[in-house]
Coordinates of C-alpha atoms in Angstrom, one line a residue:
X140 CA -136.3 24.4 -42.5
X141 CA -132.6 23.0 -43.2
X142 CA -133.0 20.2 -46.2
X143 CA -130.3 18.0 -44.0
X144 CA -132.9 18.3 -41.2
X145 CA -136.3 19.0 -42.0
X146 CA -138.2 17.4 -39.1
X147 CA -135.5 18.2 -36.6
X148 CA -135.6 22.1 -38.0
X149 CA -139.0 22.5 -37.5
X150 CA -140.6 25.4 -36.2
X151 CA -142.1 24.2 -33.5
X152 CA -144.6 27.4 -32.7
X153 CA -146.3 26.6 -36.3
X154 CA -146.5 22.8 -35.6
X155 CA -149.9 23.0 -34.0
X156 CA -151.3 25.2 -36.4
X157 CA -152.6 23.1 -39.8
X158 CA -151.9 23.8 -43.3
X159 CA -152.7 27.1 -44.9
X160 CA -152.3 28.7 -48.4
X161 CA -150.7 31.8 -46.5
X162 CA -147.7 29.0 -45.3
X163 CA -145.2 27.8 -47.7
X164 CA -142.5 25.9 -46.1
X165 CA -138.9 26.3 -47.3
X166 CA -136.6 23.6 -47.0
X167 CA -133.1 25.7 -47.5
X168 CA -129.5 24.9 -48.7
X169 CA -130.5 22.0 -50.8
X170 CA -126.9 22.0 -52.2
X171 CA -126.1 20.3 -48.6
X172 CA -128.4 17.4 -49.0
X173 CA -129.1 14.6 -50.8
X174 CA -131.6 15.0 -53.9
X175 CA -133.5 11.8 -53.7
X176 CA -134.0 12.6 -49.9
X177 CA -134.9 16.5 -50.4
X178 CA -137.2 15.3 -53.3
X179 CA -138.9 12.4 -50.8
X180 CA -139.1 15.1 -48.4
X181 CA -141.3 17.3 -50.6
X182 CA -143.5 14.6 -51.5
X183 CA -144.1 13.9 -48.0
X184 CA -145.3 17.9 -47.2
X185 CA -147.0 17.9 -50.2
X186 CA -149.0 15.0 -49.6
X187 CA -149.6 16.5 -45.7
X188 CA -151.3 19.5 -47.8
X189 CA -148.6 21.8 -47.0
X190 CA -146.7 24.7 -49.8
X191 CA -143.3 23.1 -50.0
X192 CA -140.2 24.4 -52.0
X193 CA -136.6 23.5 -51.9
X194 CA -133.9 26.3 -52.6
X195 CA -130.3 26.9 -52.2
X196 CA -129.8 30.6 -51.3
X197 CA -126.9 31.0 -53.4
X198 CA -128.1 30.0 -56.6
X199 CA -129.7 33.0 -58.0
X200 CA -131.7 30.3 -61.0
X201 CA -132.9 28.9 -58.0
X202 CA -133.8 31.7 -56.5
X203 CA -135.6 33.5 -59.6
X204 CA -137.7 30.4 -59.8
X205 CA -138.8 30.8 -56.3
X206 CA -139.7 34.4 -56.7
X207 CA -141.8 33.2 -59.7
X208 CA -143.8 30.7 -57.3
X209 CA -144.0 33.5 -54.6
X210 CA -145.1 35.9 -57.2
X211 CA -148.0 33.4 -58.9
X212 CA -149.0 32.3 -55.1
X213 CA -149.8 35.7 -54.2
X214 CA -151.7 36.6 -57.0
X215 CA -153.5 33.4 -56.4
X216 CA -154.1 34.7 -52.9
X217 CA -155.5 37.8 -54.1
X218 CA -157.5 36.3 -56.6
X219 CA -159.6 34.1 -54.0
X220 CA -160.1 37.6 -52.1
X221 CA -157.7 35.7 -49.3
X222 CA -155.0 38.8 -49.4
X223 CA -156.1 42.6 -48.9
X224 CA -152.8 43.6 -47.1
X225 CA -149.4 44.8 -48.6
X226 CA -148.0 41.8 -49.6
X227 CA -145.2 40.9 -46.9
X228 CA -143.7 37.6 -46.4
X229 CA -142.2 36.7 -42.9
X230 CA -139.2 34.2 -42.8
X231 CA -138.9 31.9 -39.8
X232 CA -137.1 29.8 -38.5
X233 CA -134.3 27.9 -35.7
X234 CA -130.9 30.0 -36.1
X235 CA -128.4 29.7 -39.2
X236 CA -131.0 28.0 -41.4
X237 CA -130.5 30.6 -44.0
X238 CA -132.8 33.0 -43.7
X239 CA -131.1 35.7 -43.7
X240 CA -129.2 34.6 -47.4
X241 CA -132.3 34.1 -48.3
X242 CA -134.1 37.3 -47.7
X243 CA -130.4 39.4 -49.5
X244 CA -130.5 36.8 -52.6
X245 CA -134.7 37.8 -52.7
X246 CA -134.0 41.4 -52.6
X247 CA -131.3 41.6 -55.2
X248 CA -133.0 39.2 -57.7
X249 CA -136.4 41.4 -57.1
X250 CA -134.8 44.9 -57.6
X251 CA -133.0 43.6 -60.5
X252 CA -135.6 41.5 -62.1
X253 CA -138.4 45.5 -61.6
X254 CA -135.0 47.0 -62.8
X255 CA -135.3 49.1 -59.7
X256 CA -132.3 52.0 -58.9
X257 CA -131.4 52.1 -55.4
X258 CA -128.7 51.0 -52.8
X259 CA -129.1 47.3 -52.3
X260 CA -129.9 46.4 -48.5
X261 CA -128.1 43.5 -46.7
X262 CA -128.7 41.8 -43.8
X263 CA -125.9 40.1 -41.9
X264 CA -125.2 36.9 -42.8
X265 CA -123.1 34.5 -40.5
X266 CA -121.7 31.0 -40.6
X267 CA -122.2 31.1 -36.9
X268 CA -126.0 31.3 -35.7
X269 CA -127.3 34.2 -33.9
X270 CA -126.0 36.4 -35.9
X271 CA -129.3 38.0 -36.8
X272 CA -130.4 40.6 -33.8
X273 CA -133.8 42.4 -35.6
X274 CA -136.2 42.0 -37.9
X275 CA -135.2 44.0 -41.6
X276 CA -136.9 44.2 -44.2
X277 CA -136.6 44.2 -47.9
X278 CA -138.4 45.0 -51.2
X279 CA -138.4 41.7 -52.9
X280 CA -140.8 42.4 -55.8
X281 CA -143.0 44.7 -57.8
X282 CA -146.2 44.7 -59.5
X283 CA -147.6 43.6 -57.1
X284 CA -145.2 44.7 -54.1
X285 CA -143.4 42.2 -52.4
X286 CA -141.6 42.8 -48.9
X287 CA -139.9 40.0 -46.9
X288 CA -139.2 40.2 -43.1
X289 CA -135.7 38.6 -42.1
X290 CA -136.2 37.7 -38.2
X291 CA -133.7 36.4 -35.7
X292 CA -133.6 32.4 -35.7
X293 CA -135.7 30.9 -32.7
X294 CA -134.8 27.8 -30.8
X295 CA -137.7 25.8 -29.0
X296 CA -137.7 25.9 -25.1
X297 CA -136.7 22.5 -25.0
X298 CA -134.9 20.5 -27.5
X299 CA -136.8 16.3 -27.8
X300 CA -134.2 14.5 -27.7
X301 CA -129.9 13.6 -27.8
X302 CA -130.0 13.0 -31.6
X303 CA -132.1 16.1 -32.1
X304 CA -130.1 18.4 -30.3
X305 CA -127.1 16.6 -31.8
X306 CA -128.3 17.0 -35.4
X307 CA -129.0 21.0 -34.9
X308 CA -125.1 21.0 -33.4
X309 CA -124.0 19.2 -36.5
X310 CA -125.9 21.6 -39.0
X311 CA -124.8 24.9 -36.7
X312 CA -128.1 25.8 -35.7
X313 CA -126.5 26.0 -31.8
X314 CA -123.0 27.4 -31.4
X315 CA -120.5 24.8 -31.2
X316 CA -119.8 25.9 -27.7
X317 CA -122.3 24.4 -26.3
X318 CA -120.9 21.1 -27.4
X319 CA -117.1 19.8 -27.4
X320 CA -116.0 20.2 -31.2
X321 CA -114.0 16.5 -30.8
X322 CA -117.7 14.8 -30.0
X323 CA -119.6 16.7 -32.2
X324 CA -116.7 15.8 -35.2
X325 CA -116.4 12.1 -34.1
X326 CA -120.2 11.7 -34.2
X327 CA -119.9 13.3 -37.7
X328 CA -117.2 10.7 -39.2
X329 CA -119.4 7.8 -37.6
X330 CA -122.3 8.9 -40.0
X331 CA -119.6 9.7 -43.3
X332 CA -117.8 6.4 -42.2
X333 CA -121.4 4.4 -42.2
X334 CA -122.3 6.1 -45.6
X335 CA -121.8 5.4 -49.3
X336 CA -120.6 8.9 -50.0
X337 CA -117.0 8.1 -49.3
X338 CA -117.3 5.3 -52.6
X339 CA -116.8 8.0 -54.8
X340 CA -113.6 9.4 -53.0
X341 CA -111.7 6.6 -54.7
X342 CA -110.6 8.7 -57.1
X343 CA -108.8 10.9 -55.0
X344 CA -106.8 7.9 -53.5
X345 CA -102.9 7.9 -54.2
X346 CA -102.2 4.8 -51.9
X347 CA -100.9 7.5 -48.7
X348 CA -101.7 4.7 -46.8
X349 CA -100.3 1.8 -46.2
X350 CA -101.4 -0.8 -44.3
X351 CA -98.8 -2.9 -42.0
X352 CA -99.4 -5.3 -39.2
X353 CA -102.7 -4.1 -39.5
X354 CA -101.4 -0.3 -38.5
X355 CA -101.6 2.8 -41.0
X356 CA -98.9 4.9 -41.4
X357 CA -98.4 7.8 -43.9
X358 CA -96.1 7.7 -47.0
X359 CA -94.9 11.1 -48.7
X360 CA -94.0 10.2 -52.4
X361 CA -89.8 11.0 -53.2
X362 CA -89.1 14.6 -53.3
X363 CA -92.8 15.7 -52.4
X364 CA -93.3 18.7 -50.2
X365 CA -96.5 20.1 -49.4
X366 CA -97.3 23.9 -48.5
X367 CA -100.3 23.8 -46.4
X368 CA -102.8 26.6 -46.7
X369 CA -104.2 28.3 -43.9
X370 CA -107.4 27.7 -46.2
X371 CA -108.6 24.4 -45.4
X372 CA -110.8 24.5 -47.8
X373 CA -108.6 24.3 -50.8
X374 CA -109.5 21.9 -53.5
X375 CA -105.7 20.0 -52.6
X376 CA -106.3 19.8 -49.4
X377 CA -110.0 18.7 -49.6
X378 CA -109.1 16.2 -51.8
X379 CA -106.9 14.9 -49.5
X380 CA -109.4 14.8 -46.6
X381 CA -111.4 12.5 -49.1
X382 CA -108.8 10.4 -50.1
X383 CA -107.8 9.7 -46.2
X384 CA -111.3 8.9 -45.7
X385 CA -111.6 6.2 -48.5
X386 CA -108.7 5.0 -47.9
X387 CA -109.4 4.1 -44.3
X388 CA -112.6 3.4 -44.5
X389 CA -111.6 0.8 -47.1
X390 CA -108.9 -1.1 -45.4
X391 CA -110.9 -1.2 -42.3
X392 CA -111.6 -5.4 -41.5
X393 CA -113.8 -5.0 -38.9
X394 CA -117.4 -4.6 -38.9
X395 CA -118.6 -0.6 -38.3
X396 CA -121.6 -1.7 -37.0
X397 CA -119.4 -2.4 -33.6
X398 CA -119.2 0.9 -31.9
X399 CA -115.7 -0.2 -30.1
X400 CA -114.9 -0.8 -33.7
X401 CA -116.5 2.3 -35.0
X402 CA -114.6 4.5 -32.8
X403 CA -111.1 3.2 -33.0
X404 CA -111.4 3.8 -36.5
X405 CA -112.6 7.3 -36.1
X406 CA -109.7 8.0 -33.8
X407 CA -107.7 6.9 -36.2
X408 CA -108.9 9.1 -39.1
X409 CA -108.2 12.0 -36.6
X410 CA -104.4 10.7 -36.6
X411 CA -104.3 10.8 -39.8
X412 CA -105.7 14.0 -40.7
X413 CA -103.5 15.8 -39.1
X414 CA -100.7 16.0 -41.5
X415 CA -103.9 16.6 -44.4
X416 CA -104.8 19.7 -42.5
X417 CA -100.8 20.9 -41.9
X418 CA -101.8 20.4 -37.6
X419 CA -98.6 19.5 -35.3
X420 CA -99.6 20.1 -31.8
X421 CA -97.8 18.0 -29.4
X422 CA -101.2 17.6 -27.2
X423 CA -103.2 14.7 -28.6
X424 CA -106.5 16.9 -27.5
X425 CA -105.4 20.0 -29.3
X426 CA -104.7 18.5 -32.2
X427 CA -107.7 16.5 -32.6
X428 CA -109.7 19.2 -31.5
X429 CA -108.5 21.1 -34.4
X430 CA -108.8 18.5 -36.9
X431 CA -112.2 18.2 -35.6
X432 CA -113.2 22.3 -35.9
X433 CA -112.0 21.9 -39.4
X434 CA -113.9 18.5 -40.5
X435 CA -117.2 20.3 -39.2
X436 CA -116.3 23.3 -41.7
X437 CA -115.8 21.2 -44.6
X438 CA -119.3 19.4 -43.5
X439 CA -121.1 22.7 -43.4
X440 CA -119.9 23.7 -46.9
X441 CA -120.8 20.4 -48.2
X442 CA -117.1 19.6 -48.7
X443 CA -117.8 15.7 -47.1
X444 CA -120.6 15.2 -49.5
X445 CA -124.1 15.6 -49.4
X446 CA -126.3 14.0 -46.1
X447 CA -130.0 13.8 -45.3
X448 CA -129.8 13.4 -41.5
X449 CA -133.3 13.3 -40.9
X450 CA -135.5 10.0 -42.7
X451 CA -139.1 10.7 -44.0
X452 CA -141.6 9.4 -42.3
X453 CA -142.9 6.2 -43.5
X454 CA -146.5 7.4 -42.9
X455 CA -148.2 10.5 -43.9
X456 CA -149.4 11.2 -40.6
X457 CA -148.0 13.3 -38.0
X458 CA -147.7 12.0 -34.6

């Protein structure tokens, strides 16, 4: 599962099937997320009976520990005479959830950890999802012998609802051309403009905005010019994005709970991010569908801060 998305994540074929000691479910890219969320999130499996554990593929601490638990958990299995089969572990999952980051950052912390010689393997990993066309595998441990199956990501034959399928857009788990990038990145700045995150942005603000007859309009300080990077990513430029986004998220009178209101101020964070993000197109479309492209990359990094889209259950119960 995705930590920003748990419930929306799920795989639906196990749904049906209740917990077992041979299921552990991973909630992945916990750098993405809020902690306090990811942590309610694993009380709430845990107390549903289920093996819960939060990783971020790219942290190899992270991932040591969670070869330790996978380690101990299989011995356990084979202690209770539950396990008589070489010990393989199959990684499921909707697409670009991680798994196959998570199967590579396995294998080359369980070679090194048995101090095992060999040419690493590598499955292909992919900011788009997809990308994964067969099932590899991968020694992930020794004594015992621990082999993990990377498998193509799996979308249910039918997606619940709107904000599902729009939350699996958001995360990339469906290829943003199945969706227009402008209303995928305008339904993104209404969650960051309805959020807290953006309070701690204000340190990024250099007053670029100015507010007159209740209009915005960018100032470049005296003698200032700016190189923009085809990197968007850069630290600069992200810390522009952020101050923009304080900055008009601040001066804004009118109440965000009003969608009329809501909107008119995402549209005009799109203005404005145009010069952050070095676009001049002289089609209004274009350019906001490129600031938009590049606002739902800096979400996917966790450049925009770090979201829970998907609330815990209040009760314990599934429906």
């Amino acid at each position: 599962m995705l930590t920003q998305i748990p419930m929306s994540s799920e795989y639906h074929s196990l749904t049906n099937y209740p917990p077992s000691s041979r299921r552990i479910i991973v909630l992945n890219k916990t750098d993405l997320a809020d902690k306090s969320q990811t942590m309610e999130w694993l009380k709430y499996f845990e107390q549903l009976e289920y093996n819960a554990y939060g990783v971020n593929s790219h942290n190899l601490e992270h991932i040591q520990k969670f070869l330790n638990f996978l380690q101990a958990h299989i011995k356990a299995l084979k202690k209770t005479g539950t396990s008589t089969h070489t010990n393989t572990i199959l990684l499921v999952g909707v697409p670009n959830v991680g798994k196959s980051a998570l199967a590579n950052s396995l294998h080359q912390v369980g070679r090194v950890s048995a101090t095992e010689k060999g040419k690493l393997k590598r499955a292909t990993v992919s900011p788009l999802p997809g990308e994964t066309k067969d099932i590899s595998s991968m020694k992930v441990g020794s004594h015992p012998n621990v082999y993990v199956l990377d498998t193509p990501g799996i979308l249910p034959a039918s997606i619940p609802n709107d904000e599902v399928y729009a939350k699996l857009c958001l995360t990339g788990a469906i290829r943003d051309c199945m969706v227009e990038d402008t209303d995928l990145a305008q339904t993104l700045m209404g969650i960051v403009d309805l959020s807290n995150d953006f309070m701690e942005w204000g340190k990024h603000s250099s007053s670029c905005i100015t507010n007159i007859d209740s209009k915005f309009t960018s100032v470049t300080k005296p003698n200032e010019t700016r190189q923009h990077l085809t990197d968007h990513t850069q630290d600069h430029i992200v810390n522009d994005v952020r101050a923009i986004l304080f900055d008009t998220i601040s001066a804004h009178k009118n109440s965000l709970e009003d969608m009329i209101s809501l909107s008119q101020l995402v549209e005009h964070q799109f203005t404005m991010l145009q010069d952050a993000f070095g676009i001049h197109e002289d089609s209004k479309s274009e350019a906001f569908r490129k600031v938009a492209v590049k606002l739902l990359n800096l979400f996917r990094y966790g450049r925009l801060g770090h979201y829970s889209l998907d609330s815990v259950p209040l009760s314990t119960l599934r429906p």
